[in-house]
Amino acid sequence: MAADKTFDEYQAIALAAVERFEGSPLQHLIGGVPAASVSGETFENHSPVDSSLLGLVASGNAADVDAAARAADDAFADWSGRTGKERKKILHRVADLIEARADDIAAVECVDTGQTIRFMSAAAIRGAENFRFFADHAPDANNGRSMPDEHHVNFSSRKALGPVGVITPWNTPFMLSTWKIAPALAAGCTVVHKPAEWSPYSAAMLSEIALEAGLPGGVLNTVHGFGESAGKALTEHPLIKAIAFVGESSTGSMIQAQGAPTLKRVHFELGGKNPVIVFDDADLDRALDAVMFMIYSLNGERCTSSSRVLIQSTIHDAFVTELGERVQALKVGHPLDPSTEIGPLIHPRHCAKVRSYEAKANNAGATVLVGGGERQGPDSCYVNPMLFTNATNDMEIAQEEIFGPVLTAIPFDTEIDAVQIANDIEYGLAGYLWTGDTGRAQRVARDLDAGMIWVNSQNVRHLPTPFGGTKASGIGRDGGPEYSFEFYMETKNIAIAYDTHAIPKLGKI
Ligand code: NAD
């Protein structure tokens, strides 16, 4: 869905939606009932647009997580015992309500995260699509395979794992949380969701929608709070069988350690520093559009962003000149203005981190071709989009995930050089390559060490395909019934003999 309203209309929608949460702190949802924290503690949630206070949020800790995990455990037998068709029906109702409130969700997401309405209007709809896609697969979720051998009928089946924890980040919080929660619910699991503390609003809207859609109490629970308290307690809770986590690689590592004593199953979608390789035989106009889109959309706060552009030396200077002109022309502004391309970054702390790479680029001897510098006025979370050139792959600007509208350009000579530079990184989430040579496309796609490769394309998500990363970018894959259900379900094999096989006779002379 395109952003089809005016700036004023979106502002009115956002104001009305946020006002609904005013008066009392945003609450947890536990066992189908809104709840304050057991401790009574709250934290402030500020908008990155102008630093204004959006409201207070219940700050969960171990006691709240315990109540939510127990509620999820209590609800599990009923929810997993329903037929897939029943779950499908309810999850489609969730999708209907998301669609009906897509404008509210999108506008709230903008003021809560700084993401722009031109992208968030589609992200809310994608949340509904996630529910519909996995709802449609719910009736087949328990199906397994038939693998007969000479003497046995072997068949497998799947059943839901139990209550699971879902921990999500702030970059596109609504879409990402539905991407995890929808398959878990379709599989028959119950969920405790811990949304990011910097972007709690759309998770609260999803809780409301789930209840209204008829999801029984306890099937989806939401506990707000900080990673080190609520998040940590969730990963340590013995009733929680698995953690689906989207966030930074270092947090994934902590979660794995926290979950070890209770043998948590983990699914990690982590950071990236994804290359886009542009060969001189590519359709350079399309490549330029895609390079721009994949780093400067979603404020560059995107795990699959192509934050390193590797450009063949034969076209490097011309390509960089055009790139620079386009970056210079990007429109930074209020996220609810449909003409805005880049909004404020999520939080002053993240903004300071992103800005710090300007100095790192200068200190390393790279060129800050476009951007950088302070923006004037009270807009503390806004940055000027940056383009770094004359970089080498060993610089911090090429190795570290900046997670902002910042692109590092690196020249290369040969196909072998390009693959070597692309793979010389701790991450392996996505890779993009642009070439007109079919053989080269296949060779490079084969040799890039990443979970997802797009050839002559930006990231276009197709829900049945596997999504996830190699190396420090993740563990496991999402997508389709094969990948997502595999994580949220246990597989059982049953072998039944034809009574034709030999049985060794021990203790019988
Ligand atoms: P983050 O790791 O700081 O936080 C993510 C979530 O984890 C938050 O809800 C946070 O409260 C929680 N958390 C923090 N410490 C925890 C702990 N010790 N135990 C349990 N939970 C804890 O990440 P972020 O800054 O919110 O998000 C940005 C990161 O997310 C980037 O690295 C980005 O690449 C990554 N990301 C990855 C994907 C993907 O699909 N691979 C998608 C989106 C974002």
PDB file of N, CA and C in Angstrom, residues 43-57 111-114 197-201 346-348 381:
ATOM      1  N   PHE A  43       8.954   2.997  32.375  1.00  0.00           N
ATOM      2  CA  PHE A  43      10.024   3.792  31.748  1.00  0.00           C
ATOM      3  C   PHE A  43       9.404   4.735  30.731  1.00  0.00           C
ATOM      4  N   GLU A  44      10.155   5.771  30.391  1.00  0.00           N
ATOM      5  CA  GLU A  44       9.635   6.781  29.457  1.00  0.00           C
ATOM      6  C   GLU A  44       9.937   6.370  28.022  1.00  0.00           C
ATOM      7  N   ASN A  45       8.978   6.638  27.146  1.00  0.00           N
ATOM      8  CA  ASN A  45       9.192   6.369  25.718  1.00  0.00           C
ATOM      9  C   ASN A  45       9.115   7.704  24.969  1.00  0.00           C
ATOM     10  N   HIS A  46      10.229   8.090  24.351  1.00  0.00           N
ATOM     11  CA  HIS A  46      10.297   9.369  23.637  1.00  0.00           C
ATOM     12  C   HIS A  46      10.272   9.158  22.133  1.00  0.00           C
ATOM     13  N   SER A  47       9.722  10.143  21.431  1.00  0.00           N
ATOM     14  CA  SER A  47       9.721  10.071  19.976  1.00  0.00           C
ATOM     15  C   SER A  47      11.040  10.605  19.427  1.00  0.00           C
ATOM     16  N   PRO A  48      11.640   9.899  18.461  1.00  0.00           N
ATOM     17  CA  PRO A  48      12.862  10.426  17.850  1.00  0.00           C
ATOM     18  C   PRO A  48      12.596  11.646  16.960  1.00  0.00           C
ATOM     19  N   VAL A  49      11.319  11.936  16.692  1.00  0.00           N
ATOM     20  CA  VAL A  49      11.000  13.065  15.809  1.00  0.00           C
ATOM     21  C   VAL A  49      11.419  14.380  16.467  1.00  0.00           C
ATOM     22  N   ASP A  50      11.060  14.528  17.744  1.00  0.00           N
ATOM     23  CA  ASP A  50      11.353  15.793  18.417  1.00  0.00           C
ATOM     24  C   ASP A  50      11.715  15.589  19.889  1.00  0.00           C
ATOM     25  N   SER A  51      12.033  14.357  20.250  1.00  0.00           N
ATOM     26  CA  SER A  51      12.391  13.985  21.628  1.00  0.00           C
ATOM     27  C   SER A  51      11.234  14.115  22.611  1.00  0.00           C
ATOM     28  N   SER A  52      10.016  14.385  22.114  1.00  0.00           N
ATOM     29  CA  SER A  52       8.888  14.557  23.039  1.00  0.00           C
ATOM     30  C   SER A  52       8.532  13.221  23.701  1.00  0.00           C
ATOM     31  N   LEU A  53       7.941  13.335  24.891  1.00  0.00           N
ATOM     32  CA  LEU A  53       7.537  12.135  25.629  1.00  0.00           C
ATOM     33  C   LEU A  53       6.252  11.596  25.011  1.00  0.00           C
ATOM     34  N   LEU A  54       6.315  10.377  24.506  1.00  0.00           N
ATOM     35  CA  LEU A  54       5.104   9.771  23.952  1.00  0.00           C
ATOM     36  C   LEU A  54       4.260   9.177  25.070  1.00  0.00           C
ATOM     37  N   GLY A  55       4.911   8.673  26.091  1.00  0.00           N
ATOM     38  CA  GLY A  55       4.165   8.102  27.210  1.00  0.00           C
ATOM     39  C   GLY A  55       5.057   7.226  28.065  1.00  0.00           C
ATOM     40  N   LEU A  56       4.436   6.688  29.132  1.00  0.00           N
ATOM     41  CA  LEU A  56       5.156   5.782  30.026  1.00  0.00           C
ATOM     42  C   LEU A  56       4.813   4.341  29.621  1.00  0.00           C
ATOM     43  N   VAL A  57       5.738   3.454  29.911  1.00  0.00           N
ATOM     44  CA  VAL A  57       5.562   2.056  29.538  1.00  0.00           C
ATOM     45  C   VAL A  57       5.883   1.190  30.751  1.00  0.00           C
ATOM     46  N   VAL A 111       6.085   7.668  14.408  1.00  0.00           N
ATOM     47  CA  VAL A 111       6.451   8.570  15.509  1.00  0.00           C
ATOM     48  C   VAL A 111       7.236   7.841  16.588  1.00  0.00           C
ATOM     49  N   ASP A 112       7.064   6.527  16.670  1.00  0.00           N
ATOM     50  CA  ASP A 112       7.773   5.764  17.700  1.00  0.00           C
ATOM     51  C   ASP A 112       9.200   5.421  17.282  1.00  0.00           C
ATOM     52  N   THR A 113       9.423   5.203  15.968  1.00  0.00           N
ATOM     53  CA  THR A 113      10.751   4.744  15.527  1.00  0.00           C
ATOM     54  C   THR A 113      11.494   5.730  14.632  1.00  0.00           C
ATOM     55  N   GLY A 114      10.771   6.680  14.029  1.00  0.00           N
ATOM     56  CA  GLY A 114      11.414   7.595  13.077  1.00  0.00           C
ATOM     57  C   GLY A 114      11.418   7.061  11.656  1.00  0.00           C
ATOM     58  N   GLU A 197      12.571  -1.984  23.750  1.00  0.00           N
ATOM     59  CA  GLU A 197      12.189  -0.911  24.675  1.00  0.00           C
ATOM     60  C   GLU A 197      12.112   0.454  23.989  1.00  0.00           C
ATOM     61  N   TRP A 198      12.801   0.605  22.851  1.00  0.00           N
ATOM     62  CA  TRP A 198      12.766   1.892  22.144  1.00  0.00           C
ATOM     63  C   TRP A 198      11.548   2.010  21.223  1.00  0.00           C
ATOM     64  N   SER A 199      10.778   0.951  21.058  1.00  0.00           N
ATOM     65  CA  SER A 199       9.636   1.019  20.119  1.00  0.00           C
ATOM     66  C   SER A 199       8.496   0.106  20.580  1.00  0.00           C
ATOM     67  N   PRO A 200       7.862   0.423  21.712  1.00  0.00           N
ATOM     68  CA  PRO A 200       6.875  -0.514  22.268  1.00  0.00           C
ATOM     69  C   PRO A 200       5.463  -0.403  21.690  1.00  0.00           C
ATOM     70  N   TYR A 201       5.149   0.681  20.958  1.00  0.00           N
ATOM     71  CA  TYR A 201       3.739   0.960  20.674  1.00  0.00           C
ATOM     72  C   TYR A 201       3.062  -0.042  19.752  1.00  0.00           C
ATOM     73  N   ILE A 346      16.424   6.161  15.412  1.00  0.00           N
ATOM     74  CA  ILE A 346      15.578   5.713  16.519  1.00  0.00           C
ATOM     75  C   ILE A 346      15.816   6.447  17.848  1.00  0.00           C
ATOM     76  N   HIS A 347      17.059   6.801  18.167  1.00  0.00           N
ATOM     77  CA  HIS A 347      17.357   7.235  19.545  1.00  0.00           C
ATOM     78  C   HIS A 347      18.637   8.072  19.499  1.00  0.00           C
ATOM     79  N   PRO A 348      18.758   9.071  20.373  1.00  0.00           N
ATOM     80  CA  PRO A 348      19.990   9.889  20.344  1.00  0.00           C
ATOM     81  C   PRO A 348      21.263   9.049  20.479  1.00  0.00           C
ATOM     82  N   CYS A 381      17.796  13.615  16.511  1.00  0.00           N
ATOM     83  CA  CYS A 381      17.995  12.260  15.984  1.00  0.00           C
ATOM     84  C   CYS A 381      18.167  12.225  14.469  1.00  0.00           C
TER      85      CYS A 381
END
